[in-house]
CSV table of C-alpha atoms in Angstrom, one decimal:
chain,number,residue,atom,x,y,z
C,1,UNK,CA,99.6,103.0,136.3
C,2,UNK,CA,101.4,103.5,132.9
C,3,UNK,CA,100.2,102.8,129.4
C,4,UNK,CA,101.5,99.5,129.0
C,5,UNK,CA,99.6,98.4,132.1
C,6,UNK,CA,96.2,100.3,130.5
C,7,UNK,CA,97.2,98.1,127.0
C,8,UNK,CA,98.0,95.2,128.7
C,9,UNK,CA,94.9,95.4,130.6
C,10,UNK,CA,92.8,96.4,127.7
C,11,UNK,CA,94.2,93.4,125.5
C,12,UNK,CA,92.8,91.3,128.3
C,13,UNK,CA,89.6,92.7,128.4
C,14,UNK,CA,89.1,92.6,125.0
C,15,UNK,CA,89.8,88.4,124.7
C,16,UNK,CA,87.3,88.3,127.5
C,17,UNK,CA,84.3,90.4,125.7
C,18,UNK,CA,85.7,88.5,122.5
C,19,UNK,CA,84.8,85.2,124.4
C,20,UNK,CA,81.6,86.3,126.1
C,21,UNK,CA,80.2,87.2,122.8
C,22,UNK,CA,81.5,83.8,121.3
C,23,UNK,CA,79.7,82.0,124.6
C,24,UNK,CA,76.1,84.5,124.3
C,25,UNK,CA,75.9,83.6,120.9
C,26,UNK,CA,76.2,80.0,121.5
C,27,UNK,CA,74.1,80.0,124.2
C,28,UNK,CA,71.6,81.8,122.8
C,29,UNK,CA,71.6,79.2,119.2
C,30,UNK,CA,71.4,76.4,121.9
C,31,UNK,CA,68.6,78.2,123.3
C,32,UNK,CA,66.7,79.2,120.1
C,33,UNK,CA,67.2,76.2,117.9
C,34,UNK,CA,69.2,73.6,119.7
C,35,UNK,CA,67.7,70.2,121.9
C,36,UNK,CA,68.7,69.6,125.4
C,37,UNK,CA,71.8,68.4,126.6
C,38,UNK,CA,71.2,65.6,128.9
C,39,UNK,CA,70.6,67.6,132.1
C,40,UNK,CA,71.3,70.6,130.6
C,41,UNK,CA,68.3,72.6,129.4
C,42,UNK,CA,68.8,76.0,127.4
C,43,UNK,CA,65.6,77.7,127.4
C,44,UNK,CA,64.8,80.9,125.5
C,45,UNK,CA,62.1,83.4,126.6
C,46,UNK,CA,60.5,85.6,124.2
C,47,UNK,CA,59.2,89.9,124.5
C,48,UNK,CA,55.7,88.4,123.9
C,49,UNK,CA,54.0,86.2,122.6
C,50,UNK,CA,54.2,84.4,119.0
C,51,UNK,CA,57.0,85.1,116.5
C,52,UNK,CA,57.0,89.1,116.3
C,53,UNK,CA,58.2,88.2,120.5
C,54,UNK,CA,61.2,86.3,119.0
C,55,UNK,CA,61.7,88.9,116.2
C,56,UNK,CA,62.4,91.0,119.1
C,57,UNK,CA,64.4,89.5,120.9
C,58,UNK,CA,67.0,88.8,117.9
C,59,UNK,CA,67.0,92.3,117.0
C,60,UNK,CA,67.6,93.3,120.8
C,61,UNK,CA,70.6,90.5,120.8
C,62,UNK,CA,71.8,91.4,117.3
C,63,UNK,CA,72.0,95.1,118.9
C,64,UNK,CA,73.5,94.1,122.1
C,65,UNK,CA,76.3,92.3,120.1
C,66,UNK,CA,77.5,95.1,117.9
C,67,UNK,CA,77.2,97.0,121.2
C,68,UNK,CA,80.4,94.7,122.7
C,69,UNK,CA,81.7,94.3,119.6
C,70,UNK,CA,81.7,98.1,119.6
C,71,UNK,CA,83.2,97.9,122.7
C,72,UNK,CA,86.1,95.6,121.8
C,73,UNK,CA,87.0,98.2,119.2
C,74,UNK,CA,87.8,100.4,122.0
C,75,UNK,CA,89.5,98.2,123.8
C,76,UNK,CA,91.9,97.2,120.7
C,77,UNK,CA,92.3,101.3,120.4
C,78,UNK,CA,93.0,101.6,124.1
C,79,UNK,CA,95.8,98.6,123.4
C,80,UNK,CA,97.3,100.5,120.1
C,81,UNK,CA,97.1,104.2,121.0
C,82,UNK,CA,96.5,107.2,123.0
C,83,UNK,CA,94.4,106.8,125.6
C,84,UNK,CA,91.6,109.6,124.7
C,85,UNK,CA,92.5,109.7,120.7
C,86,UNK,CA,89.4,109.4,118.2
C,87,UNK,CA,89.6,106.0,117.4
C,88,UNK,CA,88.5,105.4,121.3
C,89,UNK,CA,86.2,108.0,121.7
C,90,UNK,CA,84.5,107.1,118.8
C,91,UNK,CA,84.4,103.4,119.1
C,92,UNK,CA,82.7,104.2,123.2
C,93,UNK,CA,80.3,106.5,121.5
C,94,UNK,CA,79.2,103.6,119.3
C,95,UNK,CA,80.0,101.3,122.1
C,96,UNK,CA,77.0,103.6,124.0
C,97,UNK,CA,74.6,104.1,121.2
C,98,UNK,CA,74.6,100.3,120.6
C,99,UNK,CA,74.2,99.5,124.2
C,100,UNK,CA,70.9,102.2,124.4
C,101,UNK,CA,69.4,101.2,121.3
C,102,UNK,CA,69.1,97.2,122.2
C,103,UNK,CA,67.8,98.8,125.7
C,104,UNK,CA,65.5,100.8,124.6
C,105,UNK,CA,64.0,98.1,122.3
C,106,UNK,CA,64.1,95.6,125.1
C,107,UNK,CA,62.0,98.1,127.4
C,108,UNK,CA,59.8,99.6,125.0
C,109,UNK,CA,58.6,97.0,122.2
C,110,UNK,CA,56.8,94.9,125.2
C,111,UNK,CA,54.3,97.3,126.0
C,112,UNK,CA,54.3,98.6,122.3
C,113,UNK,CA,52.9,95.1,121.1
C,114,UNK,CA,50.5,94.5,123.6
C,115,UNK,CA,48.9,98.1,123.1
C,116,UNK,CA,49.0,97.2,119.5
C,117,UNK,CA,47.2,93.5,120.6
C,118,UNK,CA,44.5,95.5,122.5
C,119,UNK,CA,43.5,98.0,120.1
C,120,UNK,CA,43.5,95.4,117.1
C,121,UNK,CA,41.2,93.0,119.1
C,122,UNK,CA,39.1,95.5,119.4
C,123,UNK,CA,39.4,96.8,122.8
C,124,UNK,CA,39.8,95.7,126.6
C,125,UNK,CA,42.6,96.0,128.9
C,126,UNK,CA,46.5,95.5,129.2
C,127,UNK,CA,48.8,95.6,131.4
C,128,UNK,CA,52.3,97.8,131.3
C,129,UNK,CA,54.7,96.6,133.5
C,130,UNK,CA,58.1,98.3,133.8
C,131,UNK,CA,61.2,97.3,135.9
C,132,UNK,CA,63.2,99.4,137.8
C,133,UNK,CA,66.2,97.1,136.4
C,134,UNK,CA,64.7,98.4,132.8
C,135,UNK,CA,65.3,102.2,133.9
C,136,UNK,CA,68.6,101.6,135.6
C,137,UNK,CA,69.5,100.1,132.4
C,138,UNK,CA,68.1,103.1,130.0
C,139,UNK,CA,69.8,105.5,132.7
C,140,UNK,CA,73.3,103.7,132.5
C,141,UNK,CA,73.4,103.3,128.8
C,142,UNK,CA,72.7,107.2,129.1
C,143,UNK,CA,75.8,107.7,131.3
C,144,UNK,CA,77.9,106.0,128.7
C,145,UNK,CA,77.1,109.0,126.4
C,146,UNK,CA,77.9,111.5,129.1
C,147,UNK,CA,81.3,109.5,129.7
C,148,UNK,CA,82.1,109.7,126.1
C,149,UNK,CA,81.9,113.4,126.1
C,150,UNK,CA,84.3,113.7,128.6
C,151,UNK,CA,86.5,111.4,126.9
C,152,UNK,CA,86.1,114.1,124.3
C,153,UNK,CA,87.0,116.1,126.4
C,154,UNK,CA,90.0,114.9,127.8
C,155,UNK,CA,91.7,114.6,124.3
C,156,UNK,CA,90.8,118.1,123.7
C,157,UNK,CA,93.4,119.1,127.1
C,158,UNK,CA,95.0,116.8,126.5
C,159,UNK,CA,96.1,118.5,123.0
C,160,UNK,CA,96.2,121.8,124.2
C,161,UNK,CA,98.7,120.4,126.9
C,162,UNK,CA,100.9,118.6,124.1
C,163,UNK,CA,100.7,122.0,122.4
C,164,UNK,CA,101.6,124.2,125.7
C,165,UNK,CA,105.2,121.5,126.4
């Protein structure tokens, strides 16, 4: 495959995380703030309960959008230039950090706020409940950083073999 097949393909993919974050959004406002649509019914579930719940889900979509905006970045770098230049590497890295952070939020603040619920009521019991989908997802947005090093990577041979021809 040559590189105007990767940028082709890259423009594509980038229109179609441009659209998916134009459709989450939307779907999310229908969710949060908008009334039903006839049949239709967007519903929106919260971390927990009351508003710090919803506080947390914003943040964790908020996140999860400058994740895939992060990730159209690379895709428009991917289009425009070398394949493993800074401009990609960098924008994946982001791409990855973004992607962990609203993960790690979305696993962790649960449980944080209903410890915190226990102990400020003054005692009793709670229950922790983790998903295996939670880990694969903390595990896969941890790959993304090991992936961006070896994009790293490949630049730096990629140099040295520019310099070597």
């Amino acid at each position: 495959m040559n590189n105007f097949a990767i940028a082709r393909s890259a423009r594509r993919l980038r229109l179609a995380v441009t659209i998916a974050i134009g459709l989450i959004v939307a779907i999310y406002l229908l969710g949060r703030f908008g009334p039903e649509l006839g049949p239709l019914r967007v519903e929106a579930h919260s971390a927990g309960p009351g508003w710090l719940g919803r506080a947390i889900v914003d943040v964790t979509l908020a996140l999860f959008i400058i994740a895939l905006w992060r990730l159209t970045q690379m895709l428009s770098a991917v289009a425009d230039g070398p394949l493993f230049g800074p401009r990609v590497t960098q924008a994946f890295r982001g791409f990855a950090f973004w992607l962990f952070l609203a993960t790690f939020i979305d696993v962790i603040a649960p449980p944080v706020i209903a410890v915190t619920e226990t102990i400020s009521s003054g005692g009793g019991s709670t229950a922790l409940v983790f998903e295996l989908r939670d880990l694969l997802m903390l595990a896969g947005a941890l790959f993304l950083f090991l992936l961006a090093r070896m994009l790293e990577q490949a630049r730096a041979i990629e140099v040295e073999l520019e310099e070597i021809v």
